[in-house]
Coordinates of C-alpha atoms in Angstrom, one line a residue:
X1 CA 3.6 31.2 -1.6
X2 CA 6.1 33.1 0.5
X3 CA 9.8 33.3 0.0
X4 CA 11.7 30.6 1.9
X5 CA 15.3 31.3 3.0
X6 CA 16.4 27.8 2.2
X7 CA 14.9 27.8 -1.3
X8 CA 16.2 30.7 -3.5
X9 CA 13.5 31.7 -5.9
X10 CA 15.0 31.4 -9.4
X11 CA 13.7 31.9 -13.0
X12 CA 11.0 30.0 -14.9
X13 CA 9.8 26.6 -15.9
X14 CA 9.1 24.1 -18.5
X15 CA 9.2 21.0 -20.7
X16 CA 9.0 18.7 -23.9
X17 CA 10.2 16.5 -26.6
X18 CA 9.6 12.8 -26.5
X19 CA 12.5 10.4 -26.7
X20 CA 12.8 6.7 -26.0
X21 CA 15.1 3.7 -25.7
X22 CA 14.7 -0.1 -25.9
X23 CA 12.3 -1.9 -23.6
X24 CA 12.0 -5.4 -22.2
X25 CA 9.6 -8.3 -22.3
X26 CA 5.8 -8.1 -22.0
X27 CA 3.7 -9.7 -19.2
X28 CA 1.7 -12.8 -20.1
X29 CA -2.0 -12.5 -21.1
X30 CA -4.5 -13.2 -18.3
X31 CA -6.7 -16.3 -18.0
X32 CA -9.7 -14.1 -17.4
X33 CA -11.6 -11.7 -19.8
X34 CA -10.8 -8.0 -19.7
X35 CA -12.7 -6.3 -16.8
X36 CA -15.8 -4.3 -17.7
X37 CA -15.3 -1.5 -15.3
X38 CA -12.2 0.2 -13.8
X39 CA -11.7 2.6 -11.0
X40 CA -10.0 5.9 -11.9
X41 CA -10.0 6.3 -14.9
X42 CA -13.5 4.9 -15.9
X43 CA -13.5 2.9 -19.1
X44 CA -17.1 2.0 -18.7
X45 CA -18.1 5.7 -18.8
X46 CA -16.0 6.1 -22.0
X47 CA -18.0 3.3 -23.7
X48 CA -21.2 5.4 -23.2
X49 CA -19.7 8.4 -25.0
X50 CA -21.1 10.1 -28.1
X51 CA -21.5 7.3 -30.7
X52 CA -20.6 9.8 -33.5
X53 CA -17.2 10.4 -32.1
X54 CA -14.1 8.5 -33.4
X55 CA -12.9 5.6 -31.3
X56 CA -9.6 3.7 -30.7
X57 CA -8.5 0.4 -29.2
X58 CA -7.4 0.7 -25.6
X59 CA -4.9 -1.8 -24.3
X60 CA -4.3 -1.7 -20.5
X61 CA -2.2 -3.3 -17.8
X62 CA -4.3 -4.7 -14.9
X63 CA -3.3 -6.2 -11.6
X64 CA -4.2 -9.9 -11.4
X65 CA -4.5 -10.3 -7.6
X66 CA -3.0 -8.9 -4.4
X67 CA 0.6 -10.0 -3.5
X68 CA 2.6 -10.2 -0.3
X69 CA 6.1 -10.6 -1.9
X70 CA 8.3 -8.9 -4.4
X71 CA 6.3 -8.2 -7.6
X72 CA 6.7 -10.4 -10.7
X73 CA 5.8 -9.7 -14.3
X74 CA 2.9 -12.2 -14.2
X75 CA 1.3 -10.4 -11.3
X76 CA 0.2 -8.0 -14.1
X77 CA -1.5 -8.7 -17.4
X78 CA -1.8 -6.7 -20.7
X79 CA -5.5 -6.9 -21.8
X80 CA -7.5 -5.5 -24.7
X81 CA -10.0 -3.0 -23.2
X82 CA -11.9 -2.8 -26.5
X83 CA -12.8 0.3 -28.4
X84 CA -13.1 3.6 -26.5
X85 CA -14.9 6.7 -28.0
X86 CA -12.5 9.7 -28.2
X87 CA -14.9 12.0 -26.5
X88 CA -15.8 12.7 -22.8
X89 CA -19.2 11.0 -22.2
X90 CA -22.1 13.3 -22.3
X91 CA -23.5 11.7 -19.1
X92 CA -20.4 12.2 -17.0
X93 CA -21.1 13.3 -13.4
X94 CA -18.9 16.3 -13.7
X95 CA -16.1 17.9 -15.7
X96 CA -13.7 15.3 -17.1
X97 CA -10.7 15.1 -19.4
X98 CA -10.0 12.2 -21.8
X99 CA -6.2 11.8 -22.4
X100 CA -3.9 9.8 -24.6
X101 CA -1.1 8.6 -22.3
X102 CA 2.5 9.3 -23.6
X103 CA 4.7 8.4 -20.7
X104 CA 4.2 6.4 -17.5
X105 CA 6.3 6.5 -14.4
X106 CA 7.4 3.3 -12.5
X107 CA 7.8 4.1 -8.8
X108 CA 8.6 1.9 -5.8
X109 CA 5.6 3.2 -3.8
X110 CA 3.4 1.4 -6.3
X111 CA 4.5 -1.9 -4.8
X112 CA 2.6 -1.0 -1.6
X113 CA -0.6 -0.6 -3.6
X114 CA -0.4 -4.2 -4.7
X115 CA -1.1 -5.4 -1.2
X116 CA -4.5 -5.9 0.4
X117 CA -3.7 -3.2 2.9
X118 CA -6.0 -0.2 3.5
X119 CA -4.0 1.6 6.2
X120 CA -1.6 3.5 4.0
X121 CA -1.7 7.1 2.8
X122 CA -2.9 5.9 -0.6
X123 CA -5.4 3.1 -1.2
X124 CA -4.5 -0.3 -2.8
X125 CA -5.1 -1.2 -6.5
X126 CA -8.2 -3.4 -7.2
X127 CA -7.5 -6.9 -8.7
X128 CA -8.8 -7.0 -12.2
X129 CA -8.6 -3.2 -12.6
X130 CA -6.1 -1.0 -14.4
X131 CA -2.9 -0.1 -12.5
X132 CA -2.6 3.6 -11.8
X133 CA 0.4 5.8 -11.6
X134 CA 1.9 9.2 -12.5
X135 CA 2.1 9.9 -16.2
X136 CA 2.4 12.6 -18.9
X137 CA -0.5 12.7 -21.4
X138 CA -2.0 14.7 -24.3
X139 CA -5.6 15.9 -23.9
X140 CA -8.0 14.4 -26.5
X141 CA -11.2 15.9 -25.3
X142 CA -12.3 18.0 -22.2
X143 CA -15.4 19.3 -20.5
X144 CA -13.2 21.1 -17.9
X145 CA -12.7 24.8 -18.6
X146 CA -9.0 24.6 -17.7
X147 CA -8.1 22.1 -20.4
X148 CA -8.5 21.9 -24.2
X149 CA -7.6 19.3 -26.8
X150 CA -3.9 19.3 -27.5
X151 CA -2.8 20.3 -23.9
X152 CA 0.0 18.3 -22.4
X153 CA -0.6 17.4 -18.8
X154 CA 0.9 15.4 -15.9
X155 CA -0.7 13.7 -13.0
X156 CA -2.3 10.4 -11.9
X157 CA -3.5 8.3 -14.9
X158 CA -4.0 4.7 -15.8
X159 CA -1.5 2.2 -17.3
X160 CA -3.4 2.2 -20.5
X161 CA -3.4 4.0 -23.9
X162 CA -6.4 6.2 -23.1
X163 CA -7.7 7.4 -19.8
X164 CA -10.7 9.3 -18.6
X165 CA -9.7 11.5 -15.7
X166 CA -12.6 12.4 -13.5
X167 CA -10.6 14.6 -11.2
X168 CA -9.0 17.0 -13.7
X169 CA -8.3 19.6 -11.1
X170 CA -5.5 17.3 -9.9
X171 CA -3.7 17.5 -13.3
X172 CA -0.8 19.9 -14.0
X173 CA -0.7 21.6 -17.4
X174 CA 2.8 21.4 -18.9
X175 CA 4.2 24.4 -20.7
X176 CA 6.3 22.9 -23.5
X177 CA 9.9 23.9 -24.0
X178 CA 13.1 22.2 -25.0
X179 CA 13.2 19.9 -22.0
X180 CA 11.9 16.3 -22.7
X181 CA 8.3 15.7 -21.7
X182 CA 9.3 12.5 -19.8
X183 CA 11.4 14.6 -17.4
X184 CA 8.2 15.8 -15.8
X185 CA 8.0 12.3 -14.3
X186 CA 11.4 12.6 -12.7
X187 CA 13.6 15.6 -12.7
X188 CA 10.7 18.1 -12.8
X189 CA 8.1 15.7 -11.2
X190 CA 7.5 13.7 -8.1
X191 CA 11.0 12.2 -7.6
X192 CA 12.7 15.6 -8.2
X193 CA 10.3 17.3 -5.8
X194 CA 10.9 14.5 -3.2
X195 CA 14.6 15.1 -3.4
X196 CA 14.1 18.9 -3.1
X197 CA 11.7 18.6 -0.1
X198 CA 13.7 15.9 1.7
X199 CA 17.0 17.6 1.4
X200 CA 16.0 21.2 2.1
X201 CA 13.0 20.8 4.4
X202 CA 13.9 17.7 6.3
X203 CA 17.7 17.7 6.3
X204 CA 18.2 21.5 6.9
X205 CA 21.7 21.3 5.3
X206 CA 24.6 23.5 6.1
X207 CA 27.6 24.2 3.8
X208 CA 30.5 21.8 4.5
X209 CA 28.4 19.0 6.0
X210 CA 28.9 15.3 5.2
X211 CA 26.0 13.7 3.3
X212 CA 25.4 10.1 2.5
X213 CA 22.7 9.0 0.0
X214 CA 21.7 5.3 -0.5
X215 CA 20.2 4.0 -3.8
X216 CA 22.0 7.1 -5.1
X217 CA 21.7 6.4 -8.8
X218 CA 17.9 6.1 -8.6
X219 CA 15.3 8.8 -9.6
X220 CA 15.5 10.5 -6.2
X221 CA 19.0 9.8 -5.1
X222 CA 20.8 11.2 -8.2
X223 CA 19.1 14.5 -7.6
X224 CA 19.7 14.6 -3.8
X225 CA 23.4 14.2 -4.3
X226 CA 23.5 17.0 -6.8
X227 CA 21.5 19.4 -4.6
X228 CA 23.9 18.6 -1.8
X229 CA 26.9 19.4 -4.0
X230 CA 25.3 22.7 -5.1
X231 CA 24.9 23.5 -1.4
X232 CA 28.6 23.0 -0.7
X233 CA 28.4 19.6 1.0
X234 CA 30.7 16.5 0.8
X235 CA 28.6 13.8 -0.8
X236 CA 29.0 10.0 -0.9
X237 CA 26.5 7.6 -2.6
X238 CA 26.0 3.9 -2.6
X239 CA 24.7 1.8 -5.5
X240 CA 24.4 -1.9 -6.5
X241 CA 26.7 -2.1 -9.6
X242 CA 30.1 -0.7 -10.5
X243 CA 28.5 0.9 -13.5
X244 CA 26.2 2.9 -11.3
X245 CA 29.1 3.8 -9.0
X246 CA 31.0 5.3 -11.9
X247 CA 27.9 7.3 -13.0
X248 CA 27.6 8.8 -9.5
X249 CA 31.1 10.1 -9.6
X250 CA 31.5 11.0 -13.3
X251 CA 28.0 12.2 -14.3
X252 CA 26.4 13.4 -11.1
X253 CA 29.5 14.8 -9.4
X254 CA 29.5 12.8 -6.1
X255 CA 32.7 13.1 -4.2
X256 CA 32.8 9.3 -3.8
X257 CA 30.7 6.3 -4.2
X258 CA 30.8 2.6 -3.5
X259 CA 29.1 -0.7 -4.5
X260 CA 27.4 -1.9 -1.3
X261 CA 27.3 -5.5 -2.7
X262 CA 31.1 -5.6 -2.6
X263 CA 31.3 -4.4 1.0
X264 CA 31.2 -7.3 3.5
X265 CA 31.1 -4.8 6.4
X266 CA 28.9 -1.8 5.7
X267 CA 29.8 -0.1 9.1
X268 CA 33.4 -0.3 8.2
X269 CA 32.8 0.9 4.7
X270 CA 31.0 4.0 5.9
X271 CA 33.7 4.7 8.5
X272 CA 36.2 4.6 5.6
X273 CA 34.3 7.1 3.5
X274 CA 33.2 9.2 6.5
X275 CA 36.1 9.1 9.0
X276 CA 34.5 12.1 10.9
X277 CA 31.0 10.7 10.7
X278 CA 27.8 11.5 8.7
X279 CA 25.7 14.7 9.2
X280 CA 22.9 13.9 6.8
X281 CA 21.6 10.6 5.6
X282 CA 19.0 10.4 2.8
X283 CA 17.4 7.0 3.5
X284 CA 16.1 5.0 0.5
X285 CA 16.8 1.4 1.4
X286 CA 16.5 0.5 5.1
X287 CA 17.7 -2.8 6.5
X288 CA 21.4 -3.3 7.2
X289 CA 22.4 0.0 5.6
X290 CA 20.3 2.0 8.1
X291 CA 21.8 0.1 11.0
X292 CA 25.4 0.8 9.7
X293 CA 24.5 4.5 9.2
X294 CA 23.2 4.9 12.7
X295 CA 26.6 3.8 14.1
X296 CA 28.3 6.4 11.9
X297 CA 26.1 9.4 12.4
X298 CA 27.6 12.6 14.0
X299 CA 26.1 14.5 16.9
X300 CA 22.8 16.3 15.9
X301 CA 22.7 14.4 12.6
X302 CA 19.6 14.3 10.5
X303 CA 18.0 11.4 8.6
X304 CA 15.3 11.9 6.0
X305 CA 13.4 8.7 5.5
X306 CA 12.2 8.7 1.9
X307 CA 11.8 4.9 1.5
X308 CA 13.1 1.5 2.4
X309 CA 13.2 -0.4 -0.9
X310 CA 15.1 -3.4 0.6
X311 CA 12.0 -4.2 2.7
X312 CA 9.4 -4.0 -0.1
X313 CA 9.5 -7.7 -0.9
X314 CA 9.5 -9.0 2.6
X315 CA 6.5 -10.5 4.4
X316 CA 8.4 -10.2 7.7
X317 CA 10.5 -6.9 7.4
X318 CA 13.8 -6.9 9.1
X319 CA 14.1 -4.9 12.3
X320 CA 16.6 -2.2 13.1
X321 CA 19.2 -2.9 15.9
X322 CA 20.9 0.5 16.4
X323 CA 18.0 2.9 17.0
X324 CA 19.4 3.8 20.5
X325 CA 22.0 5.8 18.7
X326 CA 19.3 8.5 18.2
X327 CA 19.5 9.3 21.9
X328 CA 23.1 9.9 22.8
X329 CA 23.9 11.5 19.4
X330 CA 20.6 13.6 19.4
X331 CA 19.8 12.4 15.9
X332 CA 16.6 13.6 14.2
X333 CA 15.0 10.9 12.0
X334 CA 11.9 11.9 10.1
X335 CA 9.7 10.2 7.4
X336 CA 8.0 12.5 4.9
X337 CA 5.6 12.5 1.9
X338 CA 6.4 15.1 -0.8
X339 CA 2.7 16.0 -1.3
X340 CA 2.6 17.5 2.2
X341 CA 4.8 20.3 0.8
X342 CA 3.0 21.0 -2.4
X343 CA 3.0 24.7 -1.8
X344 CA 6.7 24.6 -2.6
X345 CA 6.2 23.0 -6.0
X346 CA 6.3 26.2 -8.1
X347 CA 9.6 27.4 -6.7
X348 CA 11.0 23.9 -7.0
X349 CA 10.1 23.8 -10.7
X350 CA 11.8 27.2 -11.2
X351 CA 14.9 26.2 -9.3
X352 CA 15.3 22.8 -11.0
X353 CA 14.6 24.1 -14.5
X354 CA 17.1 26.9 -14.2
X355 CA 19.9 24.6 -12.8
X356 CA 19.2 22.0 -15.4
X357 CA 19.4 24.5 -18.3
X358 CA 22.5 26.1 -16.8
X359 CA 24.2 22.6 -16.8
X360 CA 24.5 22.5 -13.0
X361 CA 22.2 19.4 -12.6
X362 CA 22.5 16.3 -14.7
X363 CA 19.7 13.8 -15.1
X364 CA 19.5 10.2 -16.3
X365 CA 16.4 8.1 -17.1
X366 CA 15.9 4.5 -18.2
X367 CA 13.2 4.4 -20.9
X368 CA 11.3 1.3 -21.9
X369 CA 9.2 1.4 -25.1
X370 CA 5.7 0.1 -25.3
X371 CA 2.9 -0.4 -22.8
X372 CA 3.5 -4.2 -23.1
X373 CA 6.9 -3.6 -21.4
X374 CA 5.5 -1.7 -18.4
X375 CA 5.3 -4.8 -16.1
X376 CA 9.0 -5.8 -16.8
X377 CA 10.1 -2.2 -16.3
X378 CA 8.3 -2.0 -12.9
X379 CA 9.6 -5.3 -11.6
X380 CA 13.1 -4.3 -12.6
X381 CA 13.0 -1.5 -10.0
X382 CA 13.3 -4.1 -7.2
X383 CA 16.4 -5.8 -8.5
X384 CA 18.2 -2.7 -9.5
X385 CA 17.9 -3.3 -13.3
X386 CA 17.1 0.4 -14.0
X387 CA 19.9 2.9 -14.4
X388 CA 18.2 6.3 -13.5
X389 CA 14.5 7.1 -13.4
X390 CA 12.4 4.3 -14.9
X391 CA 9.9 5.5 -17.4
X392 CA 7.7 3.7 -20.0
X393 CA 7.0 5.4 -23.4
X394 CA 3.5 4.5 -24.4
X395 CA 3.2 6.8 -27.4
X396 CA 5.1 9.6 -29.0
X397 CA 2.1 11.1 -30.8

């Protein structure tokens, strides 16, 4: 990749060391038997593997049925997938990698995959099949020349203990270091890269500008705010509890922060924190907050639309009333998907690793222990229960 003037190319990468903290309650068992086949990864193929190989029980979390509301724990079920051979099946269609999942990522975009909707950038889950998401895993067996047993990898995997990855070219090999492995699902993974791309590529920041970040204590928001501070901007964040507000100021270095639930008038609140207006808004919530921001934007302001978590549980999403502000204020408002900028990932990894090791970027994750706690951890995203990046520790082995 070529050098980009807005992304200083800084030293090298890395990762490892599992660590966990208490989890929550498991989802209820399903009224139906465990499914015989799954999409990616393919458990059926595993069951045809070399019979001389060792085997292990494979619990997994499956989606019961499509939903059109906010997710609940009982929308998912923990099932026993039976014994799986610990070898890539000899009859596999192409190179494949069998992995033992160590950490799973809970991300808001997964809510969209629980709908019976096929017009998105990523297809929906299939009822009765294993839920898929980003994870960190250890290679157990491989027929792909780029991976060997013992390698640590990150990429799309199943919410289960063992997964057969039939597109191993989409996995990233992790070079282990003194950074916890789970950080490759946040700081050094998709959320961190989303923050990096959204702030530098979409927002085109200038030193001294006024930056507002909603859902600022989440996996993406906490990093956006710190990038903005490193760039010399004035940064304010919003969050849903006073504990999170204090974290934004004390741990992540935001200039100011507020609890949006305690503000009866969001437009007035933003005017109080930004008397001269907002240059950059990193949008994570949508709804009334976006409407209030539009009234407080400065001339030629930029809005990076990363997500709208307030709208995820609505069958009839709320409309926006103040879009006309885009015209007289010449505001640029753009949605983005981080994967469109994948060519920037190596320099992002170098940049973020160096700043984290130098103590210039702090990071906070919320770890639940055990696959059985994955449904509760995921559901908690939509009521703000998590503090930091939500991750599930499946195994430390």
